[in-house]
Coordinates of C-alpha atoms in Angstrom, one line a residue:
Chain A
M1 CA 151.6 124.5 -24.8
F2 CA 149.7 123.2 -27.8
R3 CA 146.8 126.4 -28.2
K4 CA 143.3 125.7 -29.6
P5 CA 142.3 126.8 -32.6
T6 CA 138.8 129.2 -32.8
L7 CA 137.7 131.3 -34.6
L8 CA 137.9 134.2 -31.3
T9 CA 141.8 136.1 -30.8
R10 CA 142.2 137.5 -27.2
N11 CA 143.8 141.1 -27.5
P12 CA 147.4 140.2 -26.7
D13 CA 146.2 143.0 -23.5
N14 CA 144.3 140.9 -21.8
P15 CA 142.7 141.3 -18.7
V16 CA 141.2 144.4 -20.5
I17 CA 139.9 145.3 -16.3
R18 CA 140.2 143.7 -13.9
P19 CA 139.6 144.0 -10.3
I20 CA 142.9 146.4 -9.1
Q21 CA 140.4 148.8 -11.2
F22 CA 137.9 148.8 -9.1
P23 CA 139.8 150.0 -5.5
D24 CA 136.9 150.2 -2.7
S25 CA 137.1 153.5 -0.4
H26 CA 136.7 151.3 2.4
G27 CA 140.2 149.5 2.3
D28 CA 137.7 147.2 0.2
T29 CA 138.9 144.8 -2.4
A30 CA 136.9 143.5 -5.6
D31 CA 137.8 140.2 -5.6
V32 CA 135.5 138.8 -8.6
V33 CA 134.5 141.0 -11.7
F34 CA 131.6 139.4 -13.2
N35 CA 131.1 140.1 -17.4
P36 CA 129.4 142.7 -18.7
G37 CA 127.3 144.1 -21.3
Q38 CA 128.1 145.9 -24.1
T39 CA 127.3 148.3 -26.5
V40 CA 128.4 151.1 -29.1
F41 CA 127.2 154.7 -27.1
R42 CA 128.1 158.1 -29.1
G43 CA 130.4 156.3 -30.3
K44 CA 132.5 154.5 -27.5
T45 CA 132.3 151.0 -26.2
L46 CA 130.4 151.1 -23.1
L47 CA 130.6 148.1 -20.6
L48 CA 127.8 147.9 -17.1
V49 CA 130.3 145.6 -15.5
S50 CA 129.4 143.9 -12.2
V51 CA 131.3 144.0 -9.4
Q52 CA 131.4 142.2 -6.2
F53 CA 134.3 143.1 -3.2
R54 CA 135.3 141.2 -0.8
N55 CA 133.3 142.4 2.4
K56 CA 130.0 143.3 0.2
P57 CA 127.6 140.4 0.2
Y58 CA 125.9 141.8 -2.8
A59 CA 127.6 143.3 -6.3
Q60 CA 127.6 146.4 -7.9
T61 CA 127.2 147.5 -11.7
H62 CA 129.3 150.2 -13.2
V63 CA 129.8 151.7 -16.0
A64 CA 133.0 152.1 -18.3
V65 CA 133.4 153.7 -21.3
S66 CA 136.1 153.6 -23.4
E67 CA 137.5 155.2 -26.5
D68 CA 139.9 152.9 -27.9
G69 CA 138.1 149.6 -26.8
I70 CA 140.3 148.5 -25.0
H71 CA 140.9 151.5 -21.9
F72 CA 137.6 151.7 -19.4
E73 CA 137.5 154.7 -17.3
I74 CA 135.1 153.2 -14.2
E75 CA 133.0 155.7 -13.2
P76 CA 133.5 155.5 -9.4
E77 CA 129.7 155.8 -8.2
P78 CA 127.5 152.5 -9.2
C79 CA 125.2 152.5 -11.2
F80 CA 123.1 149.8 -10.3
S81 CA 123.6 148.3 -5.6
R82 CA 120.8 146.5 -3.7
D83 CA 118.8 149.3 -2.9
P84 CA 115.6 147.5 -1.2
D85 CA 113.6 151.4 -1.4
K86 CA 114.4 150.9 -4.7
V87 CA 111.1 150.5 -7.7
F88 CA 113.0 146.6 -7.8
G89 CA 113.3 146.4 -4.4
E90 CA 113.4 142.4 -2.8
Y91 CA 113.4 141.7 -6.7
D92 CA 116.9 143.0 -7.2
N93 CA 119.7 141.9 -4.7
H94 CA 122.7 141.8 -6.9
P95 CA 123.2 142.8 -10.0
I96 CA 124.9 141.4 -12.3
D97 CA 124.7 139.5 -15.9
N98 CA 122.9 142.9 -17.5
R99 CA 122.3 142.8 -21.1
I100 CA 122.0 146.2 -23.3
T101 CA 119.9 146.3 -26.2
R102 CA 119.9 149.2 -28.0
I103 CA 116.4 149.6 -30.2
G104 CA 116.1 153.4 -31.9
D105 CA 117.6 155.9 -29.6
E106 CA 117.5 154.0 -26.2
Y107 CA 119.2 151.5 -24.0
Y108 CA 117.0 148.4 -23.0
I109 CA 119.5 146.7 -19.7
C110 CA 117.6 143.7 -19.1
R111 CA 119.3 141.7 -16.3
P112 CA 117.9 138.2 -13.8
G113 CA 116.6 140.0 -10.7
N114 CA 118.1 137.6 -8.0
S115 CA 115.2 138.0 -5.5
P116 CA 114.5 135.1 -2.2
M117 CA 111.7 134.4 -4.5
G118 CA 113.9 132.9 -7.4
C119 CA 115.5 134.3 -10.3
V120 CA 113.5 137.2 -12.3
G121 CA 113.5 139.6 -15.0
L122 CA 114.0 142.9 -14.8
L123 CA 113.5 145.3 -17.6
Y124 CA 115.0 148.8 -17.6
R125 CA 116.3 151.7 -20.2
T126 CA 118.4 154.2 -20.4
L127 CA 119.1 157.6 -23.0
D128 CA 122.5 158.2 -20.9
F129 CA 123.0 156.3 -19.0
K130 CA 123.5 158.6 -16.0
T131 CA 119.7 157.7 -15.7
F132 CA 118.0 154.1 -15.7
T133 CA 114.2 154.0 -16.0
P134 CA 112.8 150.5 -14.2
I135 CA 110.3 149.5 -16.3
D136 CA 108.9 146.6 -15.5
I137 CA 109.8 142.3 -14.2
V138 CA 108.8 140.9 -17.2
A139 CA 110.1 137.4 -17.0
L140 CA 109.2 134.8 -14.5
P141 CA 111.7 132.9 -12.2
D142 CA 113.6 130.8 -13.1
N143 CA 115.0 133.1 -16.3
R144 CA 118.9 133.6 -16.8
V145 CA 118.5 136.5 -18.5
P146 CA 115.6 137.6 -21.4
C147 CA 118.2 138.9 -24.3
I148 CA 115.9 141.0 -26.3
F149 CA 117.0 141.5 -30.3
P150 CA 117.3 145.4 -31.0
E151 CA 114.3 145.8 -33.3
K152 CA 110.8 144.9 -34.5
I153 CA 110.2 142.1 -36.5
G154 CA 107.1 142.0 -37.8
D155 CA 104.6 143.8 -35.0
Y156 CA 106.4 142.3 -32.6
Y157 CA 110.2 142.6 -30.4
Y158 CA 111.4 139.4 -29.8
R159 CA 113.7 137.2 -26.8
L160 CA 115.5 135.0 -26.5
D161 CA 114.6 133.2 -22.6
R162 CA 116.6 130.5 -21.1
P163 CA 114.1 129.3 -18.0
Y164 CA 115.6 127.0 -16.0
A165 CA 115.4 125.4 -12.5
S166 CA 118.8 125.7 -10.4
G167 CA 119.8 122.8 -8.8
S168 CA 117.9 121.0 -10.9
A169 CA 119.4 117.6 -12.0
D170 CA 117.5 118.2 -14.9
C171 CA 118.0 122.3 -15.2
H172 CA 116.4 122.8 -18.9
G173 CA 118.7 124.4 -19.8
H174 CA 117.3 124.8 -23.4
I175 CA 116.9 128.8 -25.4
W176 CA 113.3 129.7 -26.5
L177 CA 111.7 132.3 -27.9
S178 CA 109.3 135.1 -26.7
R179 CA 107.6 137.3 -28.4
S180 CA 105.9 140.9 -26.9
P181 CA 103.5 143.8 -28.5
D182 CA 105.3 146.2 -25.7
L183 CA 108.5 144.7 -24.4
V184 CA 106.4 144.3 -21.4
H185 CA 104.4 141.6 -22.0
W186 CA 105.7 138.0 -23.9
G187 CA 104.0 135.2 -24.5
H188 CA 104.0 132.4 -27.9
H189 CA 106.7 130.7 -25.9
R190 CA 108.5 128.7 -28.8
F191 CA 111.0 125.7 -28.0
L192 CA 114.7 127.2 -29.8
L193 CA 117.9 125.2 -29.1
K194 CA 118.5 123.0 -26.2
G195 CA 122.8 121.1 -25.5
F196 CA 124.2 119.8 -29.0
G197 CA 128.5 118.8 -28.2
N198 CA 130.9 118.2 -25.7
W199 CA 131.6 121.2 -25.2
S200 CA 127.6 122.8 -24.2
W201 CA 126.7 119.9 -23.2
D202 CA 125.0 120.4 -19.7
K203 CA 122.7 123.8 -20.8
I204 CA 123.0 126.7 -23.0
G205 CA 122.2 130.1 -22.7
P206 CA 121.7 133.3 -25.2
T207 CA 123.3 136.9 -25.6
V208 CA 121.6 139.9 -27.3
P209 CA 120.7 139.0 -31.2
I210 CA 123.0 140.8 -34.1
K211 CA 121.4 141.5 -36.6
T212 CA 122.8 141.2 -39.7
E213 CA 123.1 140.5 -43.9
K214 CA 122.6 136.2 -42.8
G215 CA 119.9 136.5 -40.4
W216 CA 120.3 137.6 -35.8
L217 CA 124.1 136.5 -35.2
E218 CA 123.0 135.1 -31.4
L219 CA 126.3 134.2 -29.6
I220 CA 125.6 132.0 -26.9
H221 CA 127.4 130.3 -24.3
G222 CA 127.2 126.2 -23.6
V223 CA 127.6 124.6 -20.2
S224 CA 130.1 121.0 -20.1
S225 CA 130.7 119.5 -17.0
S226 CA 134.1 117.4 -16.1
C227 CA 134.5 115.7 -12.4
S228 CA 136.2 118.3 -10.9
V229 CA 134.9 121.4 -12.6
V230 CA 131.8 123.1 -15.0
S231 CA 133.5 124.9 -18.3
Y232 CA 131.5 127.6 -19.7
S233 CA 132.5 128.5 -23.9
I234 CA 131.1 130.8 -26.2
G235 CA 129.4 129.6 -29.9
A236 CA 127.9 131.3 -32.3
I237 CA 123.7 130.0 -34.2
L238 CA 122.3 131.9 -36.8
L239 CA 118.1 133.0 -36.8
D240 CA 116.5 133.7 -39.8
L241 CA 116.2 137.4 -40.1
E242 CA 111.8 137.9 -40.2
D243 CA 111.3 133.9 -38.5
P244 CA 113.9 133.9 -35.8
C245 CA 112.5 130.5 -34.0
R246 CA 114.4 129.1 -37.1
I247 CA 117.8 128.0 -36.8
V248 CA 119.2 128.1 -40.7
G249 CA 122.9 128.5 -39.1
Q250 CA 124.9 126.9 -35.6
M251 CA 128.1 125.2 -35.9
K252 CA 129.3 122.6 -34.1
S253 CA 132.4 124.0 -32.3
Y254 CA 133.0 126.8 -29.9
I255 CA 134.7 130.1 -30.8
L256 CA 136.2 130.5 -27.5
T257 CA 137.4 128.4 -24.5
A258 CA 138.9 128.9 -21.7
E259 CA 143.0 128.7 -22.2
E260 CA 144.8 131.7 -20.8
D261 CA 145.9 132.0 -17.2
Y262 CA 143.6 134.9 -16.4
E263 CA 140.7 132.3 -17.6
F264 CA 141.4 129.6 -14.9
N265 CA 142.4 132.0 -12.3
G266 CA 139.6 132.9 -10.4
R267 CA 136.3 132.6 -8.7
C268 CA 135.1 130.4 -11.4
P269 CA 138.0 128.4 -13.0
G270 CA 137.6 127.5 -16.7
C271 CA 134.4 129.7 -17.7
V272 CA 134.2 132.4 -21.2
F273 CA 131.6 133.5 -20.9
A274 CA 129.1 136.7 -22.7
T275 CA 126.3 138.6 -23.2
G276 CA 126.4 139.6 -26.2
A277 CA 129.4 141.2 -28.2
I278 CA 129.2 144.7 -31.1
A279 CA 129.3 144.0 -34.9
D280 CA 131.0 147.2 -37.6
L281 CA 129.6 145.8 -40.0
K282 CA 131.4 148.1 -41.9
T283 CA 135.0 146.6 -41.1
R284 CA 133.5 143.5 -40.4
E285 CA 135.4 142.9 -36.8
L286 CA 133.0 141.3 -33.8
R287 CA 134.3 142.4 -30.3
C288 CA 133.3 140.1 -27.4
Y289 CA 134.5 141.8 -23.9
Y290 CA 133.2 138.3 -21.8
G291 CA 134.0 137.7 -18.4
A292 CA 136.7 135.8 -17.4
A293 CA 136.7 132.6 -14.6
D294 CA 134.4 135.9 -13.3
T295 CA 137.6 137.4 -12.6
Y296 CA 138.8 139.4 -15.3
I297 CA 137.1 140.6 -18.7
G298 CA 138.8 140.3 -21.9
L299 CA 138.2 140.4 -25.1
A300 CA 138.3 138.7 -28.1
T301 CA 137.9 139.5 -31.6
G302 CA 137.3 138.1 -34.7
N303 CA 135.8 138.3 -38.5
L304 CA 132.2 138.8 -38.7
D305 CA 132.2 136.5 -42.2
E306 CA 134.0 133.8 -41.5
I307 CA 131.6 133.1 -38.5
L308 CA 128.8 133.5 -40.9
D309 CA 130.4 130.9 -42.8
A310 CA 131.0 128.5 -39.7
C311 CA 127.9 128.9 -38.5
L312 CA 125.7 128.9 -42.5
Q313 CA 128.7 125.5 -42.8
G314 CA 127.5 123.8 -39.3
K315 CA 131.7 123.8 -38.5
Chain B
M1 CA 88.0 107.4 13.9
F2 CA 89.0 111.1 15.7
R3 CA 87.5 113.6 12.0
K4 CA 89.4 117.4 11.8
P5 CA 86.6 120.6 12.2
T6 CA 87.1 122.0 8.7
L7 CA 84.7 124.1 6.9
L8 CA 84.6 121.7 4.0
T9 CA 82.1 118.9 4.5
R10 CA 82.1 116.0 1.9
N11 CA 79.8 114.9 0.3
P12 CA 78.5 111.3 1.2
D13 CA 78.1 110.1 -1.9
N14 CA 82.1 110.3 -2.4
P15 CA 84.2 109.5 -4.5
V16 CA 81.1 110.9 -7.5
I17 CA 84.4 109.3 -10.1
R18 CA 86.3 106.5 -10.0
P19 CA 88.0 104.8 -11.8
I20 CA 86.1 101.6 -13.1
Q21 CA 83.6 104.3 -15.0
F22 CA 86.5 104.8 -17.7
P23 CA 85.8 101.4 -19.4
D24 CA 88.6 101.0 -21.8
S25 CA 87.9 98.7 -25.4
H26 CA 90.8 97.3 -25.5
G27 CA 90.6 95.8 -22.3
D28 CA 93.2 98.3 -20.8
T29 CA 91.5 100.1 -17.2
A30 CA 92.1 103.3 -15.9
D31 CA 94.3 103.3 -13.0
V32 CA 94.4 107.4 -12.0
V33 CA 91.4 109.6 -11.6
F34 CA 93.2 113.2 -12.0
N35 CA 91.8 116.3 -11.1
P36 CA 89.0 117.7 -12.9
G37 CA 88.4 121.6 -14.2
Q38 CA 85.1 121.9 -13.2
T39 CA 82.8 124.6 -14.2
V40 CA 79.0 125.4 -14.9
F41 CA 77.8 124.6 -18.6
R42 CA 74.3 125.5 -20.2
G43 CA 73.3 125.0 -16.1
K44 CA 75.2 122.0 -15.8
T45 CA 77.6 120.6 -14.3
L46 CA 80.9 120.3 -16.3
L47 CA 83.8 118.9 -15.0
L48 CA 87.4 117.9 -17.8
V49 CA 88.4 115.0 -16.2
S50 CA 92.0 113.6 -17.0
V51 CA 92.8 109.9 -16.6
Q52 CA 95.3 107.2 -16.7
F53 CA 94.9 104.0 -18.7
R54 CA 97.4 100.6 -17.0
N55 CA 99.3 100.3 -20.4
K56 CA 99.1 103.5 -22.0
P57 CA 102.4 106.0 -21.1
Y58 CA 99.7 108.8 -21.3
A59 CA 97.0 110.7 -19.5
Q60 CA 94.3 111.6 -22.1
T61 CA 90.9 114.1 -20.7
H62 CA 87.7 113.5 -21.0
V63 CA 83.7 115.6 -20.3
A64 CA 82.1 115.2 -17.5
V65 CA 78.8 116.3 -17.0
S66 CA 76.1 116.4 -14.1
E67 CA 72.5 117.7 -13.4
D68 CA 71.9 117.0 -10.2
G69 CA 76.4 117.6 -9.3
I70 CA 76.7 114.6 -7.6
H71 CA 76.2 111.8 -10.7
F72 CA 77.7 112.0 -14.4
E73 CA 77.7 110.8 -18.1
I74 CA 80.9 110.7 -19.2
E75 CA 81.9 111.4 -23.0
P76 CA 83.6 107.9 -23.9
E77 CA 85.6 110.3 -26.2
P78 CA 88.8 111.7 -24.5
C79 CA 88.7 115.6 -25.6
F80 CA 92.8 116.2 -25.0
S81 CA 95.0 112.9 -25.8
R82 CA 98.6 113.2 -26.5
D83 CA 98.6 114.3 -30.6
P84 CA 102.8 114.8 -31.7
D85 CA 100.1 115.7 -35.0
K86 CA 98.8 118.9 -33.9
V87 CA 99.5 122.6 -32.8
F88 CA 101.6 121.9 -30.0
G89 CA 102.9 118.9 -30.5
E90 CA 105.6 117.6 -28.4
Y91 CA 104.2 120.1 -26.4
D92 CA 101.8 118.5 -24.6
N93 CA 102.9 115.4 -24.2
H94 CA 100.4 114.1 -20.9
P95 CA 97.0 116.6 -20.6
I96 CA 96.4 117.2 -16.7
D97 CA 95.8 119.6 -14.5
N98 CA 93.0 121.6 -16.5
R99 CA 91.6 125.1 -15.5
I100 CA 88.9 126.3 -16.5
T101 CA 87.8 130.0 -16.3
R102 CA 84.7 131.3 -18.6
I103 CA 85.3 134.6 -19.0
G104 CA 81.3 136.0 -20.6
D105 CA 80.5 133.6 -23.4
E106 CA 84.1 131.6 -23.7
Y107 CA 85.6 129.3 -21.9
Y108 CA 89.0 129.2 -21.4
I109 CA 91.3 125.9 -20.4
C110 CA 94.5 126.8 -19.4
R111 CA 96.9 123.3 -18.8
P112 CA 100.4 122.4 -18.8
G113 CA 102.8 121.2 -21.3
N114 CA 104.4 118.3 -20.3
S115 CA 107.0 118.6 -22.5
P116 CA 111.0 116.5 -22.6
M117 CA 111.8 120.3 -23.1
G118 CA 110.2 121.1 -20.2
C119 CA 106.7 122.4 -18.0
V120 CA 105.4 124.8 -20.9
G121 CA 101.5 127.0 -19.9
L122 CA 99.1 126.2 -22.7
L123 CA 95.4 128.0 -23.8
Y124 CA 92.3 126.7 -25.2
R125 CA 89.4 128.4 -26.1
T126 CA 86.0 126.3 -26.4
L127 CA 82.4 127.5 -26.4
D128 CA 80.9 124.3 -26.7
F129 CA 82.6 121.4 -25.1
K130 CA 82.9 119.9 -27.9
T131 CA 86.0 121.8 -30.3
F132 CA 88.7 123.2 -28.2
T133 CA 90.7 126.1 -30.1
P134 CA 94.5 126.2 -29.4
I135 CA 95.7 130.0 -28.5
D136 CA 98.9 130.0 -28.1
I137 CA 101.8 128.7 -25.5
V138 CA 101.2 131.0 -22.5
A139 CA 104.3 130.4 -20.0
L140 CA 107.7 129.6 -20.4
P141 CA 108.6 125.8 -17.9
D142 CA 107.9 125.9 -15.8
N143 CA 105.0 126.9 -14.3
R144 CA 102.3 124.5 -12.8
V145 CA 100.2 126.1 -13.2
P146 CA 98.6 129.1 -15.6
C147 CA 94.7 130.4 -13.4
I148 CA 93.0 133.0 -15.2
F149 CA 90.8 135.4 -13.3
P150 CA 87.0 134.9 -15.0
E151 CA 87.1 138.9 -15.9
K152 CA 89.6 141.8 -16.7
I153 CA 90.1 144.5 -13.7
G154 CA 91.1 147.7 -15.0
D155 CA 92.4 147.1 -18.9
Y156 CA 94.3 143.6 -18.3
Y157 CA 93.8 140.3 -17.9
Y158 CA 95.5 138.0 -15.0
R159 CA 96.9 135.2 -13.9
L160 CA 97.9 133.4 -11.3
D161 CA 101.2 131.5 -11.7
R162 CA 103.0 129.0 -9.9
P163 CA 106.5 128.7 -11.6
Y164 CA 109.0 126.3 -10.2
A165 CA 111.3 124.3 -10.0
S166 CA 111.2 120.6 -10.6
G167 CA 113.1 118.6 -8.6
S168 CA 114.9 120.8 -6.6
A169 CA 116.4 121.3 -3.1
D170 CA 115.5 125.2 -2.9
C171 CA 111.9 124.5 -5.9
H172 CA 110.1 128.0 -5.3
G173 CA 106.5 126.9 -5.3
H174 CA 105.6 130.2 -5.0
I175 CA 101.7 131.8 -6.2
W176 CA 102.9 135.0 -8.2
L177 CA 101.1 137.1 -10.4
S178 CA 100.6 138.3 -14.1
R179 CA 98.7 140.6 -16.1
S180 CA 98.3 140.8 -19.3
P181 CA 96.4 143.0 -22.5
D182 CA 95.4 140.3 -24.4
L183 CA 95.3 136.6 -23.1
V184 CA 98.3 135.6 -25.0
H185 CA 101.8 137.7 -23.6
W186 CA 102.0 137.9 -19.8
G187 CA 104.6 140.4 -17.8
H188 CA 104.0 143.1 -14.9
H189 CA 105.5 139.7 -12.8
R190 CA 104.3 140.0 -9.0
F191 CA 105.2 137.8 -6.0
L192 CA 102.5 137.5 -4.7
L193 CA 102.3 134.1 -1.6
K194 CA 104.3 131.1 -0.1
G195 CA 104.0 128.5 2.2
F196 CA 102.9 129.0 5.3
G197 CA 101.9 126.6 8.0
N198 CA 102.8 123.1 8.8
W199 CA 99.9 121.9 6.1
S200 CA 101.8 123.9 2.9
W201 CA 105.3 125.0 4.3
D202 CA 106.4 122.6 1.1
K203 CA 104.8 124.9 -2.0
I204 CA 101.3 125.7 -2.6
G205 CA 99.6 126.9 -5.7
P206 CA 96.8 128.0 -7.7
T207 CA 93.3 127.4 -8.4
V208 CA 90.5 129.8 -10.4
P209 CA 89.7 133.1 -8.8
I210 CA 86.6 133.0 -8.0
K211 CA 84.3 136.9 -8.1
T212 CA 83.1 137.1 -4.8
E213 CA 81.7 140.5 -3.1
K214 CA 84.5 140.6 -0.4
G215 CA 87.3 140.0 -2.6
W216 CA 88.0 137.3 -5.6
L217 CA 87.9 134.1 -3.8
E218 CA 91.4 131.8 -4.0
L219 CA 91.8 128.2 -3.2
I220 CA 95.0 127.0 -2.8
H221 CA 96.8 123.9 -2.0
G222 CA 99.4 123.3 0.4
V223 CA 102.2 120.8 0.1
S224 CA 104.1 119.4 3.1
S225 CA 106.0 116.5 3.5
S226 CA 106.5 113.4 6.3
C227 CA 108.9 111.5 6.1
S228 CA 107.4 108.7 4.6
V229 CA 104.9 111.3 2.0
V230 CA 104.2 113.8 0.5
S231 CA 100.7 115.7 1.3
Y232 CA 98.5 117.8 -0.2
S233 CA 95.9 119.5 1.4
I234 CA 93.1 122.7 0.3
G235 CA 93.5 126.0 1.3
A236 CA 91.2 129.2 1.1
I237 CA 93.0 133.3 0.5
L238 CA 90.6 136.6 -0.6
L239 CA 92.5 138.9 -3.2
D240 CA 91.6 142.6 -3.6
L241 CA 89.4 143.1 -6.4
E242 CA 90.7 145.5 -7.5
D243 CA 94.8 144.9 -6.6
P244 CA 94.8 141.6 -6.8
C245 CA 98.2 141.2 -5.4
R246 CA 97.2 142.1 -2.5
I247 CA 96.1 139.8 -0.3
V248 CA 92.9 141.2 1.7
G249 CA 92.4 137.7 3.6
Q250 CA 94.5 134.3 4.0
M251 CA 93.2 131.1 6.8
K252 CA 96.0 130.3 8.5
S253 CA 93.9 126.5 8.4
Y254 CA 93.5 124.2 4.9
I255 CA 89.3 123.7 4.6
L256 CA 90.0 120.3 3.6
T257 CA 93.1 117.3 3.9
A258 CA 92.9 113.8 3.6
E259 CA 91.4 111.6 5.7
E260 CA 88.4 109.6 4.2
D261 CA 90.8 105.6 2.7
Y262 CA 89.7 106.6 -0.4
E263 CA 92.3 109.8 -0.1
F264 CA 94.7 108.0 0.6
N265 CA 94.4 105.0 -1.0
G266 CA 95.5 105.7 -4.3
R267 CA 98.4 106.7 -6.7
C268 CA 98.8 109.7 -4.3
P269 CA 98.4 108.5 -0.8
G270 CA 96.9 111.6 1.5
C271 CA 96.7 113.2 -1.7
V272 CA 93.5 116.4 -2.4
F273 CA 93.9 118.4 -5.2
A274 CA 91.7 121.2 -6.8
T275 CA 91.8 123.2 -9.7
G276 CA 89.0 125.4 -8.8
A277 CA 85.3 125.3 -7.4
I278 CA 82.0 126.7 -8.6
A279 CA 80.2 128.6 -5.9
D280 CA 76.5 130.0 -6.4
L281 CA 76.3 133.4 -5.2
K282 CA 72.6 132.9 -4.2
T283 CA 72.4 129.9 -2.7
R284 CA 76.1 130.3 -1.5
E285 CA 77.5 127.4 -1.5
L286 CA 80.4 126.8 -2.2
R287 CA 81.4 123.2 -4.4
C288 CA 84.2 122.2 -4.7
Y289 CA 85.5 118.8 -7.4
Y290 CA 88.8 117.7 -6.0
G291 CA 91.2 115.0 -7.3
A292 CA 91.1 111.9 -4.2
A293 CA 95.0 110.2 -4.1
D294 CA 95.2 110.9 -7.7
T295 CA 92.5 108.1 -7.9
Y296 CA 88.9 109.4 -7.7
I297 CA 87.3 112.9 -7.7
G298 CA 85.7 113.8 -4.7
L299 CA 83.1 116.6 -4.2
A300 CA 83.3 118.8 -1.0
T301 CA 80.7 121.9 -0.1
G302 CA 80.8 124.6 1.9
N303 CA 79.0 128.1 3.3
L304 CA 80.9 130.9 0.7
D305 CA 80.5 133.2 3.8
E306 CA 81.7 131.1 6.4
I307 CA 84.7 131.0 4.2
L308 CA 85.2 134.3 3.2
D309 CA 84.7 135.5 6.9
A310 CA 87.9 132.1 7.6
C311 CA 89.5 133.9 5.3
L312 CA 89.0 138.1 6.4
Q313 CA 89.1 136.8 10.5
G314 CA 92.3 134.9 10.0
K315 CA 91.2 131.7 10.4

């Protein structure tokens, strides 16, 4: 079959996480594995994997850890699950789409609170991925999902937002930039980018930015719809290090789009979706753990310099 | 004709502002007068009146001042009009729905920025209603419109928000509460209230809160739709002075709903809509300048204690 040339290459062991790895003690089965939060923790690859069981109405999130980045050990008990008695109560019904940002020795997790009142942005902090401290509700509905930069720029923290109007014809699926003195209170909002190509025309959304020598590398997801399906691809832009509202590089093309069986045969056929990526600035490898059809997790890798150059050259 | 008993009474001189009071030097005519921002400035009633001319695509806002609260002098030059060269540029296309909050000697104006990228919240400050200093974009789209409390509560400023999804079936037209250390950066968002009665079932929205002895008096608008029209009425709730996320009183009924010719015969038939009200804590009079059918401005007055009691008694 024809394969589209892209800057990310799939790992031959894909998918690296499958529903069958989540056995439920009550005989239930996991039907859905969502895109993971991803980071490096104590030298190991760590994913926050959200799954949905066939007979449970809400998702739950598990910590998964790997030495080699391919074979993962999954914590049997979820770290996040629906619990109206907890701090965020009814605001947090369905823990998916976790974004992990490391700031110094602290890890911040931002994710959507899929509440009956709308989809807010919830912020947690952890030092060990065992205890997660709820910080606050940091975005009004509907916002999916704030992605926090890994360090202050000047006096402020920054984040990328994707406010939206669910179900609306004109859904405003654009990326915005906000800043904060303290990670809790956000303002100075600025429009950054809207969908710009066939693969991203309907809407786009952010991931956690990665600091490089040439700018903040920002993987985005792009959405386009055909008569039969809504497709999600992954693209890349580059933001100015000191003024992140300035786009200094923007690929025309995606760097990954659905082509494999495990990216079509599942709950969301034709969807590859990432919330971030892991860069090794020494080896120049970029590793991206992505959700495939909302059913598997795949790993795709690329050369950081090729991607940065492609952004700068507008390829 | 039958008239519904309500706690606000219309002024016999209504409507107090009409389209004909906005002559355009080029022979254009004002078709639309929107609901006004309202405050007391140097002992006089001051309104920020937005109008739309028949042959202009965007609205403009004029300062109107009155000694007696009924007869207004209108500044011939608009204080706000679309100007892409200004600070907020394309974010600010259509200056309507101004909310005025007095904090000490400063007046803050928050209004929606109806931009192609979505409806953000824009904040201005003025000392004299001649020079208006743009502060920042303080709310992501879509948010219509942040209403700032007139003083800090504890260490923070507070505001009421109405985030929404335009065009969505499930539009989430609910009121939220946010707080800020500096009026620019906002967070700690909490759900406050959603539509609760026949007259407010579709959605509700906030006005600038008024401090009283019994709590923050908060007029709301409530929206309900019939098979032919979308109706806007005005209601009232009461928030705890120290913990404004706590509703201590809530009227079941509206305090004003459309009944007069000038509330039906216009651009938005059946709409009475307020962005705030003016309370005199000595005379106990509450004056509310409201938009009538998006074509006139009416004045309705009531007794503050009756309204507070009705909130506390859940009438």
